[in-house]
mmCIF file of C-alpha atoms in Angstrom:
data_model
loop_
_atom_site.group_PDB
_atom_site.id
_atom_site.type_symbol
_atom_site.label_atom_id
_atom_site.label_comp_id
_atom_site.label_asym_id
_atom_site.label_seq_id
_atom_site.Cartn_x
_atom_site.Cartn_y
_atom_site.Cartn_z
ATOM 1 C CA MET A 50 -43.873 -86.735 -147.362
ATOM 2 C CA SER A 51 -44.902 -90.349 -146.796
ATOM 3 C CA PHE A 52 -42.174 -91.533 -149.178
ATOM 4 C CA ARG A 53 -39.580 -89.542 -147.244
ATOM 5 C CA ASN A 54 -40.751 -91.100 -143.974
ATOM 6 C CA VAL A 55 -40.583 -94.616 -145.382
ATOM 7 C CA TRP A 56 -37.169 -93.962 -146.894
ATOM 8 C CA ALA A 57 -35.866 -92.625 -143.567
ATOM 9 C CA VAL A 58 -36.918 -95.832 -141.826
ATOM 10 C CA VAL A 59 -35.507 -97.999 -144.626
ATOM 11 C CA ARG A 60 -32.179 -96.181 -144.492
ATOM 12 C CA ARG A 61 -31.952 -96.426 -140.713
ATOM 13 C CA GLU A 62 -32.828 -100.137 -140.589
ATOM 14 C CA TYR A 63 -30.448 -100.986 -143.433
ATOM 15 C CA LEU A 64 -27.430 -99.004 -142.245
ATOM 16 C CA GLN A 65 -27.879 -100.028 -138.630
ATOM 17 C CA ARG A 66 -27.694 -103.702 -139.581
ATOM 18 C CA VAL A 67 -25.059 -103.714 -142.303
ATOM 19 C CA ARG A 68 -22.697 -101.777 -140.028
ATOM 20 C CA SER A 69 -23.097 -104.253 -137.195
ATOM 21 C CA ARG A 70 -20.289 -106.638 -136.318
ATOM 22 C CA TRP A 71 -22.462 -109.747 -136.629
ATOM 23 C CA PHE A 72 -23.613 -108.846 -140.136
ATOM 24 C CA VAL A 73 -20.013 -108.502 -141.300
ATOM 25 C CA ILE A 74 -19.003 -111.745 -139.576
ATOM 26 C CA SER A 75 -21.925 -113.756 -140.982
ATOM 27 C CA THR A 76 -21.683 -112.266 -144.482
ATOM 28 C CA VAL A 77 -17.947 -112.794 -144.780
ATOM 29 C CA GLY A 78 -17.974 -116.049 -142.826
ATOM 30 C CA GLY A 79 -20.315 -117.858 -145.233
ATOM 31 C CA PRO A 80 -18.046 -117.600 -148.309
ATOM 32 C CA LEU A 81 -14.960 -118.212 -146.181
ATOM 33 C CA PHE A 82 -16.508 -121.404 -144.829
ATOM 34 C CA LEU A 83 -17.318 -122.566 -148.375
ATOM 35 C CA PHE A 84 -13.784 -121.727 -149.474
ATOM 36 C CA ALA A 85 -12.337 -123.636 -146.521
ATOM 37 C CA VAL A 86 -14.504 -126.684 -147.269
ATOM 38 C CA LEU A 87 -13.226 -126.766 -150.861
ATOM 39 C CA ALA A 88 -9.660 -125.538 -150.455
ATOM 40 C CA ILE A 89 -8.358 -127.181 -147.299
ATOM 41 C CA PRO A 90 -8.954 -130.809 -148.379
ATOM 42 C CA ALA A 91 -7.588 -129.993 -151.839
ATOM 43 C CA TRP A 92 -4.526 -128.354 -150.297
ATOM 44 C CA PHE A 93 -3.796 -131.424 -148.238
ATOM 45 C CA ALA A 94 -4.371 -133.605 -151.296
ATOM 46 C CA ALA A 95 -2.203 -131.534 -153.611
ATOM 47 C CA GLY A 96 0.531 -130.565 -151.157
ATOM 48 C CA PRO A 97 3.709 -132.523 -150.585
ATOM 49 C CA GLY A 98 2.370 -133.896 -147.333
ATOM 50 C CA GLU A 99 4.316 -136.178 -145.047
ATOM 51 C CA THR A 100 7.175 -138.105 -146.618
ATOM 52 C CA ARG A 101 7.019 -141.717 -145.549
ATOM 53 C CA PRO A 102 8.919 -144.842 -146.624
ATOM 54 C CA PRO A 103 7.216 -146.990 -149.256
ATOM 55 C CA ILE A 104 5.477 -150.261 -148.652
ATOM 56 C CA ALA A 105 6.712 -153.305 -150.525
ATOM 57 C CA VAL A 106 4.126 -155.229 -152.534
ATOM 58 C CA VAL A 107 4.786 -158.935 -153.013
ATOM 59 C CA ASP A 108 2.598 -159.975 -155.948
ATOM 60 C CA GLY A 109 2.487 -163.751 -156.195
ATOM 61 C CA THR A 110 0.011 -163.486 -159.083
ATOM 62 C CA ASP A 111 2.159 -161.243 -161.355
ATOM 63 C CA ALA A 112 -1.104 -159.599 -162.417
ATOM 64 C CA LEU A 113 -2.143 -157.165 -159.669
ATOM 65 C CA TYR A 114 0.784 -154.872 -158.842
ATOM 66 C CA ASP A 115 0.562 -152.636 -161.930
ATOM 67 C CA ARG A 116 -3.169 -152.168 -161.346
ATOM 68 C CA LEU A 117 -2.734 -151.347 -157.649
ATOM 69 C CA ALA A 118 0.338 -149.095 -157.564
ATOM 70 C CA ASP A 119 -1.434 -145.833 -158.485
ATOM 71 C CA ASP A 120 -4.427 -146.496 -156.222
ATOM 72 C CA LEU A 121 -2.177 -147.299 -153.281
ATOM 73 C CA ARG A 122 -0.197 -144.127 -153.880
ATOM 74 C CA GLU A 123 -3.397 -142.053 -153.855
ATOM 75 C CA ALA A 124 -4.376 -143.733 -150.581
ATOM 76 C CA GLY A 125 -1.125 -142.543 -149.015
ATOM 77 C CA PHE A 126 1.005 -145.647 -149.528
ATOM 78 C CA PRO A 127 3.935 -145.164 -151.951
ATOM 79 C CA THR A 128 4.958 -148.587 -153.220
ATOM 80 C CA GLU A 129 7.856 -150.639 -154.429
ATOM 81 C CA ARG A 130 7.750 -154.109 -155.913
ATOM 82 C CA ALA A 131 9.326 -157.060 -154.103
ATOM 83 C CA ARG A 132 10.054 -160.506 -155.580
ATOM 84 C CA TRP A 133 8.346 -163.557 -154.169
ATOM 85 C CA THR A 134 10.867 -165.858 -152.371
ATOM 86 C CA SER A 135 10.621 -168.355 -149.559
ATOM 87 C CA THR A 136 12.230 -165.876 -147.131
ATOM 88 C CA VAL A 137 10.549 -162.698 -148.364
ATOM 89 C CA VAL A 138 8.443 -162.215 -145.227
ATOM 90 C CA ASP A 139 11.421 -162.332 -142.869
ATOM 91 C CA THR A 140 13.439 -160.057 -145.130
ATOM 92 C CA LEU A 141 10.682 -157.479 -145.346
ATOM 93 C CA ARG A 142 10.056 -157.588 -141.587
ATOM 94 C CA ARG A 143 13.733 -156.691 -140.984
ATOM 95 C CA ARG A 144 13.570 -153.857 -143.513
ATOM 96 C CA ALA A 145 10.414 -152.513 -141.863
ATOM 97 C CA ALA A 146 12.083 -152.692 -138.437
ATOM 98 C CA ASP A 147 15.071 -150.764 -139.790
ATOM 99 C CA GLY A 148 12.805 -148.079 -141.274
ATOM 100 C CA GLU A 149 13.706 -148.788 -144.900
ATOM 101 C CA ILE A 150 10.069 -149.517 -145.711
ATOM 102 C CA ASP A 151 6.847 -148.662 -143.903
ATOM 103 C CA GLY A 152 5.447 -152.174 -144.330
ATOM 104 C CA PHE A 153 4.557 -154.692 -146.977
ATOM 105 C CA MET A 154 1.540 -156.282 -148.644
ATOM 106 C CA MET A 155 1.140 -159.924 -149.608
ATOM 107 C CA LEU A 156 -0.921 -160.797 -152.697
ATOM 108 C CA ASP A 157 -1.451 -164.390 -153.843
ATOM 109 C CA GLN A 158 -3.895 -166.601 -155.749
ATOM 110 C CA PHE A 159 -6.502 -166.234 -153.000
ATOM 111 C CA THR A 160 -6.462 -162.480 -153.678
ATOM 112 C CA LEU A 161 -7.584 -163.133 -157.254
ATOM 113 C CA GLU A 162 -10.306 -165.523 -156.124
ATOM 114 C CA SER A 163 -11.746 -163.720 -153.089
ATOM 115 C CA GLY A 164 -10.044 -160.308 -152.850
ATOM 116 C CA ASP A 165 -8.276 -161.239 -149.590
ATOM 117 C CA ALA A 166 -4.845 -159.749 -148.891
ATOM 118 C CA VAL A 167 -2.593 -159.039 -145.909
ATOM 119 C CA LEU A 168 -1.038 -155.649 -145.160
ATOM 120 C CA TYR A 169 1.824 -155.431 -142.646
ATOM 121 C CA VAL A 170 2.552 -151.845 -141.545
ATOM 122 C CA ASN A 171 4.336 -150.053 -138.711
ATOM 123 C CA ARG A 172 1.466 -147.572 -138.211
ATOM 124 C CA ARG A 173 -2.223 -148.321 -138.151
ATOM 125 C CA PRO A 174 -3.903 -146.957 -141.312
ATOM 126 C CA THR A 175 -7.020 -144.821 -141.039
ATOM 127 C CA ALA A 176 -10.450 -146.244 -141.746
ATOM 128 C CA ILE A 177 -10.581 -144.353 -145.046
ATOM 129 C CA GLN A 178 -7.173 -145.717 -146.073
ATOM 130 C CA ARG A 179 -8.226 -149.271 -145.231
ATOM 131 C CA ALA A 180 -11.444 -148.903 -147.219
ATOM 132 C CA THR A 181 -9.577 -147.399 -150.176
ATOM 133 C CA VAL A 182 -6.960 -150.147 -150.247
ATOM 134 C CA ARG A 183 -9.574 -152.889 -149.863
ATOM 135 C CA SER A 184 -11.668 -151.418 -152.681
ATOM 136 C CA ALA A 185 -8.609 -151.104 -154.933
ATOM 137 C CA ILE A 186 -7.620 -154.746 -154.357
ATOM 138 C CA VAL A 187 -11.122 -156.033 -155.081
ATOM 139 C CA ARG A 188 -11.395 -153.922 -158.234
ATOM 140 C CA ALA A 189 -7.989 -155.098 -159.493
ATOM 141 C CA ALA A 190 -8.932 -158.743 -158.891
ATOM 142 C CA LEU A 191 -12.246 -158.249 -160.700
ATOM 143 C CA GLU A 192 -10.478 -156.642 -163.650
ATOM 144 C CA VAL A 193 -8.186 -159.626 -164.011
ATOM 145 C CA GLN A 194 -11.075 -162.108 -163.777
ATOM 146 C CA LEU A 195 -13.216 -160.191 -166.284
ATOM 147 C CA GLU A 196 -10.381 -159.775 -168.779
ATOM 148 C CA GLN A 197 -9.750 -163.496 -168.692
ATOM 149 C CA GLN A 198 -13.390 -163.995 -169.734
ATOM 150 C CA GLY A 199 -13.213 -161.406 -172.530
ATOM 151 C CA VAL A 200 -15.482 -158.863 -170.809
ATOM 152 C CA ASP A 201 -15.191 -155.110 -171.445
ATOM 153 C CA VAL A 202 -13.801 -154.191 -168.012
ATOM 154 C CA ASP A 203 -14.133 -150.420 -168.244
ATOM 155 C CA ALA A 204 -17.761 -150.590 -169.376
ATOM 156 C CA MET A 205 -18.733 -153.178 -166.786
ATOM 157 C CA LEU A 206 -17.000 -151.652 -163.770
ATOM 158 C CA GLY A 207 -17.939 -148.155 -164.890
ATOM 159 C CA GLY A 208 -21.524 -148.971 -163.989
ATOM 160 C CA GLY A 209 -22.943 -149.467 -167.457
ATOM 161 C CA GLY A 210 -25.600 -147.230 -168.895
ATOM 162 C CA LEU A 211 -29.350 -147.025 -168.524
ATOM 163 C CA ALA A 212 -31.265 -145.342 -171.333
ATOM 164 C CA VAL A 213 -34.624 -143.981 -170.183
ATOM 165 C CA GLU A 214 -37.354 -143.524 -172.804
ATOM 166 C CA LEU A 215 -40.390 -141.651 -171.461
ATOM 167 C CA LEU A 216 -43.745 -142.798 -172.804
ATOM 168 C CA THR A 217 -45.814 -139.659 -172.134
ATOM 169 C CA ALA A 218 -45.323 -136.203 -173.608
ATOM 170 C CA GLU A 219 -45.624 -134.518 -170.196
ATOM 171 C CA ALA A 220 -42.890 -136.674 -168.715
ATOM 172 C CA ALA A 221 -40.684 -136.084 -171.748
ATOM 173 C CA GLN A 222 -40.817 -132.328 -171.090
ATOM 174 C CA GLU A 223 -39.411 -132.715 -167.588
ATOM 175 C CA GLY A 224 -35.745 -131.830 -167.184
ATOM 176 C CA GLU A 225 -33.116 -134.018 -165.593
ATOM 177 C CA PRO A 226 -33.544 -133.664 -161.819
ATOM 178 C CA ARG A 227 -30.790 -131.831 -159.956
ATOM 179 C CA PHE A 228 -31.372 -133.043 -156.432
ATOM 180 C CA LEU A 229 -28.483 -131.235 -154.735
ATOM 181 C CA VAL A 230 -29.354 -127.814 -156.143
ATOM 182 C CA ALA A 231 -33.051 -128.229 -155.320
ATOM 183 C CA TYR A 232 -32.508 -129.523 -151.790
ATOM 184 C CA VAL A 233 -29.776 -127.095 -150.734
ATOM 185 C CA GLY A 234 -31.581 -124.161 -152.340
ATOM 186 C CA ALA A 235 -34.844 -125.002 -150.544
ATOM 187 C CA PHE A 236 -33.099 -125.171 -147.177
ATOM 188 C CA LEU A 237 -31.229 -121.930 -147.863
ATOM 189 C CA LEU A 238 -34.496 -120.173 -148.709
ATOM 190 C CA TYR A 239 -36.064 -121.555 -145.542
ATOM 191 C CA MET A 240 -33.243 -120.364 -143.296
ATOM 192 C CA VAL A 241 -32.713 -116.920 -144.826
ATOM 193 C CA ILE A 242 -36.424 -116.058 -145.033
ATOM 194 C CA LEU A 243 -37.057 -117.241 -141.477
ATOM 195 C CA LEU A 244 -34.024 -115.506 -139.948
ATOM 196 C CA HIS A 245 -34.694 -112.127 -141.515
ATOM 197 C CA ALA A 246 -38.473 -112.261 -141.009
ATOM 198 C CA VAL A 247 -37.778 -112.854 -137.315
ATOM 199 C CA ALA A 248 -35.420 -109.850 -137.468
ATOM 200 C CA VAL A 249 -38.398 -107.688 -138.541
ATOM 201 C CA MET A 250 -40.393 -108.979 -135.558
ATOM 202 C CA ARG A 251 -37.562 -108.305 -133.118
ATOM 203 C CA ALA A 252 -36.970 -104.786 -134.498
ATOM 204 C CA THR A 253 -40.659 -103.998 -133.975
ATOM 205 C CA LEU A 254 -40.684 -105.554 -130.504
ATOM 206 C CA GLU A 255 -37.567 -103.653 -129.380
ATOM 207 C CA GLU A 256 -39.016 -100.261 -130.332
ATOM 208 C CA LYS A 257 -42.346 -101.114 -128.763
ATOM 209 C CA THR A 258 -40.891 -102.269 -125.430
ATOM 210 C CA SER A 259 -38.515 -99.267 -125.255
ATOM 211 C CA ARG A 260 -41.448 -96.872 -125.947
ATOM 212 C CA ILE A 261 -39.479 -95.206 -128.751
ATOM 213 C CA VAL A 262 -42.274 -96.094 -131.141
ATOM 214 C CA GLU A 263 -44.610 -93.610 -129.424
ATOM 215 C CA ILE A 264 -42.336 -90.796 -130.536
ATOM 216 C CA ILE A 265 -41.869 -92.220 -134.035
ATOM 217 C CA VAL A 266 -45.575 -92.651 -134.836
ATOM 218 C CA SER A 267 -46.219 -89.074 -133.785
ATOM 219 C CA SER A 268 -44.500 -88.000 -137.001
ATOM 220 C CA MET A 269 -45.555 -90.775 -139.407
ATOM 221 C CA GLU A 270 -48.286 -93.310 -140.056
ATOM 222 C CA PRO A 271 -47.772 -96.702 -138.349
ATOM 223 C CA TRP A 272 -47.993 -98.557 -141.652
ATOM 224 C CA HIS A 273 -45.210 -96.325 -143.037
ATOM 225 C CA LEU A 274 -43.052 -97.509 -140.137
ATOM 226 C CA MET A 275 -43.925 -101.151 -140.816
ATOM 227 C CA LEU A 276 -43.220 -100.799 -144.537
ATOM 228 C CA GLY A 277 -39.903 -99.111 -143.837
ATOM 229 C CA LYS A 278 -38.839 -101.882 -141.470
ATOM 230 C CA VAL A 279 -39.798 -104.599 -143.938
ATOM 231 C CA LEU A 280 -37.955 -102.903 -146.821
ATOM 232 C CA GLY A 281 -34.907 -102.091 -144.698
ATOM 233 C CA VAL A 282 -34.447 -105.574 -143.272
ATOM 234 C CA GLY A 283 -35.287 -107.022 -146.688
ATOM 235 C CA GLY A 284 -32.497 -104.964 -148.225
ATOM 236 C CA VAL A 285 -30.089 -106.325 -145.613
ATOM 237 C CA ALA A 286 -31.194 -109.883 -146.319
ATOM 238 C CA LEU A 287 -30.928 -109.393 -150.078
ATOM 239 C CA THR A 288 -27.469 -107.873 -149.719
ATOM 240 C CA GLN A 289 -26.274 -110.811 -147.653
ATOM 241 C CA LEU A 290 -27.847 -113.343 -149.991
ATOM 242 C CA LEU A 291 -26.331 -111.715 -153.084
ATOM 243 C CA VAL A 292 -22.879 -111.624 -151.472
ATOM 244 C CA TRP A 293 -23.160 -115.300 -150.530
ATOM 245 C CA THR A 294 -24.457 -116.311 -153.965
ATOM 246 C CA LEU A 295 -21.950 -114.354 -156.054
ATOM 247 C CA THR A 296 -18.960 -115.196 -153.870
ATOM 248 C CA GLY A 297 -19.945 -118.855 -153.609
ATOM 249 C CA ALA A 298 -20.466 -119.104 -157.365
ATOM 250 C CA LEU A 299 -17.109 -117.420 -157.987
ATOM 251 C CA ILE A 300 -15.303 -119.786 -155.604
ATOM 252 C CA VAL A 301 -16.927 -122.903 -157.006
ATOM 253 C CA MET A 302 -16.710 -121.952 -160.690
ATOM 254 C CA THR A 303 -13.078 -120.851 -160.511
ATOM 255 C CA GLY A 304 -11.810 -123.120 -157.764
ATOM 256 C CA LEU A 305 -13.213 -126.479 -158.817
ATOM 257 C CA PRO A 306 -11.959 -126.389 -162.432
ATOM 258 C CA ALA A 307 -8.512 -125.352 -161.188
ATOM 259 C CA LEU A 308 -8.450 -128.186 -158.650
ATOM 260 C CA VAL A 309 -9.600 -130.766 -161.178
ATOM 261 C CA ALA A 310 -7.244 -129.578 -163.902
ATOM 262 C CA GLY A 311 -4.298 -128.999 -161.595
ATOM 263 C CA GLY A 312 -4.376 -132.364 -159.913
ATOM 264 C CA GLY A 313 -5.732 -131.227 -156.563
ATOM 265 C CA MET A 314 -8.549 -133.682 -157.169
ATOM 266 C CA GLN A 315 -7.812 -137.106 -158.477
ATOM 267 C CA GLY A 316 -9.786 -140.188 -159.348
ATOM 268 C CA ALA A 317 -13.177 -140.246 -157.667
ATOM 269 C CA ASP A 318 -12.656 -136.746 -156.196
ATOM 270 C CA ALA A 319 -12.177 -135.305 -159.677
ATOM 271 C CA GLU A 320 -15.349 -137.003 -160.874
ATOM 272 C CA VAL A 321 -17.235 -135.536 -157.916
ATOM 273 C CA GLY A 322 -15.835 -132.111 -158.778
ATOM 274 C CA ARG A 323 -16.958 -132.385 -162.406
ATOM 275 C CA THR A 324 -20.412 -133.565 -161.299
ATOM 276 C CA LEU A 325 -20.710 -130.626 -158.914
ATOM 277 C CA MET A 326 -19.711 -128.151 -161.610
ATOM 278 C CA SER A 327 -22.290 -129.569 -164.024
ATOM 279 C CA ALA A 328 -24.992 -129.299 -161.345
ATOM 280 C CA LEU A 329 -24.447 -125.592 -160.656
ATOM 281 C CA PRO A 330 -27.540 -123.470 -161.379
ATOM 282 C CA GLY A 331 -27.470 -121.133 -164.343
ATOM 283 C CA PRO A 332 -28.414 -117.429 -164.414
ATOM 284 C CA GLY A 333 -32.105 -118.246 -164.942
ATOM 285 C CA LEU A 334 -32.306 -120.466 -161.880
ATOM 286 C CA LEU A 335 -30.393 -117.928 -159.806
ATOM 287 C CA ALA A 336 -32.817 -115.168 -160.872
ATOM 288 C CA LEU A 337 -35.781 -117.347 -159.864
ATOM 289 C CA PHE A 338 -34.058 -118.126 -156.569
ATOM 290 C CA VAL A 339 -33.732 -114.422 -155.773
ATOM 291 C CA GLY A 340 -37.308 -113.804 -156.921
ATOM 292 C CA TYR A 341 -38.755 -116.488 -154.641
ATOM 293 C CA PHE A 342 -36.668 -115.184 -151.765
ATOM 294 C CA VAL A 343 -37.953 -111.616 -152.232
ATOM 295 C CA PHE A 344 -41.603 -112.670 -152.449
ATOM 296 C CA GLY A 345 -41.260 -115.144 -149.602
ATOM 297 C CA PHE A 346 -39.593 -112.550 -147.409
ATOM 298 C CA PHE A 347 -42.367 -110.007 -147.997
ATOM 299 C CA ILE A 348 -45.010 -112.611 -147.159
ATOM 300 C CA TYR A 349 -43.465 -113.705 -143.883
ATOM 301 C CA SER A 350 -41.998 -110.363 -142.820
ATOM 302 C CA GLY A 351 -45.482 -108.834 -142.892
ATOM 303 C CA LEU A 352 -46.787 -111.629 -140.694
ATOM 304 C CA TYR A 353 -43.855 -111.373 -138.296
ATOM 305 C CA ALA A 354 -44.202 -107.577 -138.112
ATOM 306 C CA ALA A 355 -47.797 -108.073 -136.992
ATOM 307 C CA VAL A 356 -46.646 -110.583 -134.357
ATOM 308 C CA GLY A 357 -44.072 -108.116 -133.050
ATOM 309 C CA ALA A 358 -46.684 -105.354 -132.865
ATOM 310 C CA MET A 359 -49.247 -107.381 -130.919
ATOM 311 C CA CYS A 360 -46.772 -108.773 -128.340
ATOM 312 C CA SER A 361 -45.123 -106.991 -125.436
ATOM 313 C CA THR A 362 -42.380 -109.439 -124.406
ATOM 314 C CA ASP A 363 -39.994 -111.908 -126.023
ATOM 315 C CA GLU A 364 -41.816 -114.792 -124.362
ATOM 316 C CA GLU A 365 -45.129 -113.761 -125.912
ATOM 317 C CA ALA A 366 -43.499 -113.333 -129.312
ATOM 318 C CA GLN A 367 -41.938 -116.809 -129.137
ATOM 319 C CA GLN A 368 -45.358 -118.341 -128.491
ATOM 320 C CA ALA A 369 -47.207 -116.204 -131.026
ATOM 321 C CA GLN A 370 -44.816 -117.005 -133.881
ATOM 322 C CA LEU A 371 -45.281 -120.780 -133.539
ATOM 323 C CA PRO A 372 -48.083 -120.961 -136.179
ATOM 324 C CA LEU A 373 -45.878 -119.051 -138.622
ATOM 325 C CA VAL A 374 -42.972 -121.401 -137.993
ATOM 326 C CA MET A 375 -45.277 -124.317 -138.795
ATOM 327 C CA PHE A 376 -46.074 -122.735 -142.155
ATOM 328 C CA MET A 377 -42.329 -122.701 -142.816
ATOM 329 C CA VAL A 378 -41.765 -126.252 -141.599
ATOM 330 C CA VAL A 379 -44.484 -127.875 -143.727
ATOM 331 C CA PRO A 380 -42.673 -127.171 -147.035
ATOM 332 C CA ILE A 381 -39.470 -128.664 -145.598
ATOM 333 C CA VAL A 382 -41.400 -131.816 -144.671
ATOM 334 C CA PHE A 383 -42.632 -132.205 -148.261
ATOM 335 C CA VAL A 384 -39.528 -130.961 -150.094
ATOM 336 C CA LEU A 385 -38.121 -134.451 -150.780
ATOM 337 C CA HIS A 386 -41.431 -135.651 -152.191
ATOM 338 C CA VAL A 387 -41.742 -132.548 -154.368
ATOM 339 C CA ILE A 388 -38.204 -132.903 -155.760
ATOM 340 C CA GLU A 389 -38.685 -136.565 -156.637
ATOM 341 C CA ASN A 390 -42.268 -136.167 -157.927
ATOM 342 C CA PRO A 391 -42.507 -132.623 -159.346
ATOM 343 C CA ALA A 392 -45.486 -133.347 -161.623
ATOM 344 C CA GLU A 393 -47.784 -135.057 -159.102
ATOM 345 C CA PRO A 394 -51.004 -133.190 -158.209
ATOM 346 C CA LEU A 395 -49.961 -132.982 -154.544
ATOM 347 C CA SER A 396 -46.641 -131.382 -155.478
ATOM 348 C CA VAL A 397 -48.319 -128.954 -157.869
ATOM 349 C CA GLY A 398 -50.983 -127.973 -155.332
ATOM 350 C CA LEU A 399 -48.558 -127.467 -152.455
ATOM 351 C CA SER A 400 -46.119 -125.470 -154.585
ATOM 352 C CA LEU A 401 -48.893 -123.099 -155.756
ATOM 353 C CA PHE A 402 -50.042 -122.338 -152.193
ATOM 354 C CA PRO A 403 -48.555 -118.826 -151.649
ATOM 355 C CA LEU A 404 -47.080 -119.506 -148.204
ATOM 356 C CA PHE A 405 -45.357 -122.659 -149.505
ATOM 357 C CA SER A 406 -44.420 -121.415 -152.998
ATOM 358 C CA PRO A 407 -41.073 -119.778 -152.134
ATOM 359 C CA ILE A 408 -39.620 -123.128 -151.049
ATOM 360 C CA LEU A 409 -41.610 -125.796 -152.881
ATOM 361 C CA MET A 410 -41.910 -124.124 -156.278
ATOM 362 C CA TRP A 411 -38.159 -123.572 -156.259
ATOM 363 C CA ALA A 412 -37.676 -127.248 -155.379
ATOM 364 C CA ARG A 413 -39.905 -128.270 -158.300
ATOM 365 C CA ILE A 414 -38.131 -125.972 -160.739
ATOM 366 C CA ALA A 415 -34.656 -127.135 -159.731
ATOM 367 C CA GLY A 416 -35.732 -130.773 -159.385
ATOM 368 C CA GLY A 417 -37.432 -130.985 -162.785
ATOM 369 C CA ALA A 418 -38.999 -128.775 -165.463
ATOM 370 C CA VAL A 419 -42.136 -126.857 -164.440
ATOM 371 C CA PRO A 420 -44.521 -125.333 -167.008
ATOM 372 C CA ALA A 421 -43.960 -121.615 -167.402
ATOM 373 C CA TRP A 422 -47.603 -120.870 -166.619
ATOM 374 C CA GLN A 423 -47.256 -122.491 -163.193
ATOM 375 C CA ILE A 424 -44.183 -120.385 -162.410
ATOM 376 C CA GLY A 425 -46.032 -117.237 -163.466
ATOM 377 C CA LEU A 426 -49.131 -118.266 -161.523
ATOM 378 C CA SER A 427 -47.063 -118.843 -158.388
ATOM 379 C CA PHE A 428 -45.725 -115.273 -158.555
ATOM 380 C CA VAL A 429 -49.216 -113.875 -159.162
ATOM 381 C CA LEU A 430 -50.601 -115.774 -156.164
ATOM 382 C CA MET A 431 -47.680 -114.706 -153.980
ATOM 383 C CA ALA A 432 -48.191 -111.074 -155.025
ATOM 384 C CA ALA A 433 -51.875 -111.344 -154.095
ATOM 385 C CA ALA A 434 -50.886 -112.901 -150.763
ATOM 386 C CA ILE A 435 -48.456 -110.045 -150.099
ATOM 387 C CA LEU A 436 -51.189 -107.461 -150.681
ATOM 388 C CA ALA A 437 -53.668 -109.334 -148.466
ATOM 389 C CA ILE A 438 -51.119 -109.866 -145.681
ATOM 390 C CA ALA A 439 -49.969 -106.245 -145.897
ATOM 391 C CA TRP A 440 -53.597 -105.081 -145.584
ATOM 392 C CA ILE A 441 -54.278 -107.278 -142.528
ATOM 393 C CA ALA A 442 -50.865 -106.898 -140.885
ATOM 394 C CA GLY A 443 -50.928 -103.129 -141.410
ATOM 395 C CA ARG A 444 -54.153 -102.818 -139.461
ATOM 396 C CA ILE A 445 -52.940 -105.066 -136.660
ATOM 397 C CA TYR A 446 -49.687 -103.101 -136.594
ATOM 398 C CA LYS A 447 -51.506 -99.762 -136.479
ATOM 399 C CA VAL A 448 -53.392 -100.689 -133.306
ATOM 400 C CA GLY A 449 -51.000 -103.130 -131.661
ATOM 401 C CA ILE A 450 -47.826 -101.036 -131.901
ATOM 402 C CA LEU A 451 -49.125 -98.659 -129.194
ATOM 403 C CA MET A 452 -50.798 -101.252 -126.967
ATOM 404 C CA THR A 453 -49.177 -103.002 -124.031
ATOM 405 C CA GLY A 454 -50.344 -105.620 -121.575
ATOM 406 C CA LYS A 455 -51.594 -109.102 -122.351
ATOM 407 C CA ARG A 456 -51.432 -110.563 -125.821
ATOM 408 C CA PRO A 457 -54.679 -110.029 -127.763
ATOM 409 C CA THR A 458 -57.001 -112.916 -128.606
ATOM 410 C CA PHE A 459 -58.089 -113.779 -132.148
ATOM 411 C CA SER A 460 -61.416 -111.991 -131.636
ATOM 412 C CA GLU A 461 -59.568 -108.864 -130.518
ATOM 413 C CA LEU A 462 -57.256 -109.071 -133.514
ATOM 414 C CA TRP A 463 -60.252 -109.286 -135.843
ATOM 415 C CA ARG A 464 -61.757 -106.234 -134.138
ATOM 416 C CA TRP A 465 -58.502 -104.367 -134.693
ATOM 417 C CA VAL A 466 -58.588 -105.225 -138.390
ATOM 418 C CA ARG A 467 -62.218 -104.062 -138.763
ATOM 419 C CA GLU A 468 -61.814 -100.894 -136.754
ATOM 420 C CA ALA A 469 -58.496 -99.871 -138.280
#
């Protein structure tokens, strides 16, 4: 009978939320936003765009035009070459005034020596276009100077290489840090756990303030109601998270290769796309991500359910949840340190603390290799924390769900736990 009661609450909480308009909007909106972020810039980059007259490039050095033409075209300036003559400036000004060309660029010996050039255009270029053109000119001048000295231009301007040899066995076991995956994943865990744990508190508070709970607990144990709410809202959160994860992975894994291969991304953008694809988490990391979310949600949803049961108004609940919010904020404060120093004692200690483990242990795992025993220990400690919190929160919930008036003090809460 108790299982049927819990299942009835789980089913009601789950269906009530997944059928709501805001759940559909937020669940669909997340992947659509990711798709828009990736697709819209690529569409503008790959599309025909605005047709504009070319700019004429007067290369007094006879060494820069071939190196600059492609970069200028990518920056939005189609080019044509113009011969250097004593009247070239006046001629090109007339052509620009007639609309034959959009402007012209003057390159001379000073460009080779200092990277200085002059661009005459009818329309002011954007800041990004100016930076792109300036960078392309400087790189072309450097290439010419380095080639004249017999330097390997591609190796030098490519940034060179830095081989890292680790001296200790522990450091050698650490994986290559993936900062983006660790940082974004930690923030996503923080937001999703917090939002849906608060949803458990608000669901409890709404039933308590509307007095519906008095009817409900007449047919079931209060802790059955709390368990059903936690499982129901947790199912909603897990559904939303799985939709976001699978859809986002599908968009990124299918969209980015197509953009890179099809020319939607060029030059530096293509390199960024390849880097992003290589940084995507594998199935193992995704499974751990879901695992830390589930355990973290159960930890905080139990605490928030207790807060909702012991408060009578939204104002009281906002004040009472402040300590819990602080427990969520502390891992975010230390997440950068943990990602960059995953093997330090402080990082290990913080990540093994059950209330911090969902965020910080994930950050350590994604930021660098973590011994398997520490991952297992973190789940054992979180499971123990869930049982302890469920025991305490269940007793607070049992008494507080039917009480109204002022918010109880800590001594009263302890009495509730002992008496329940």
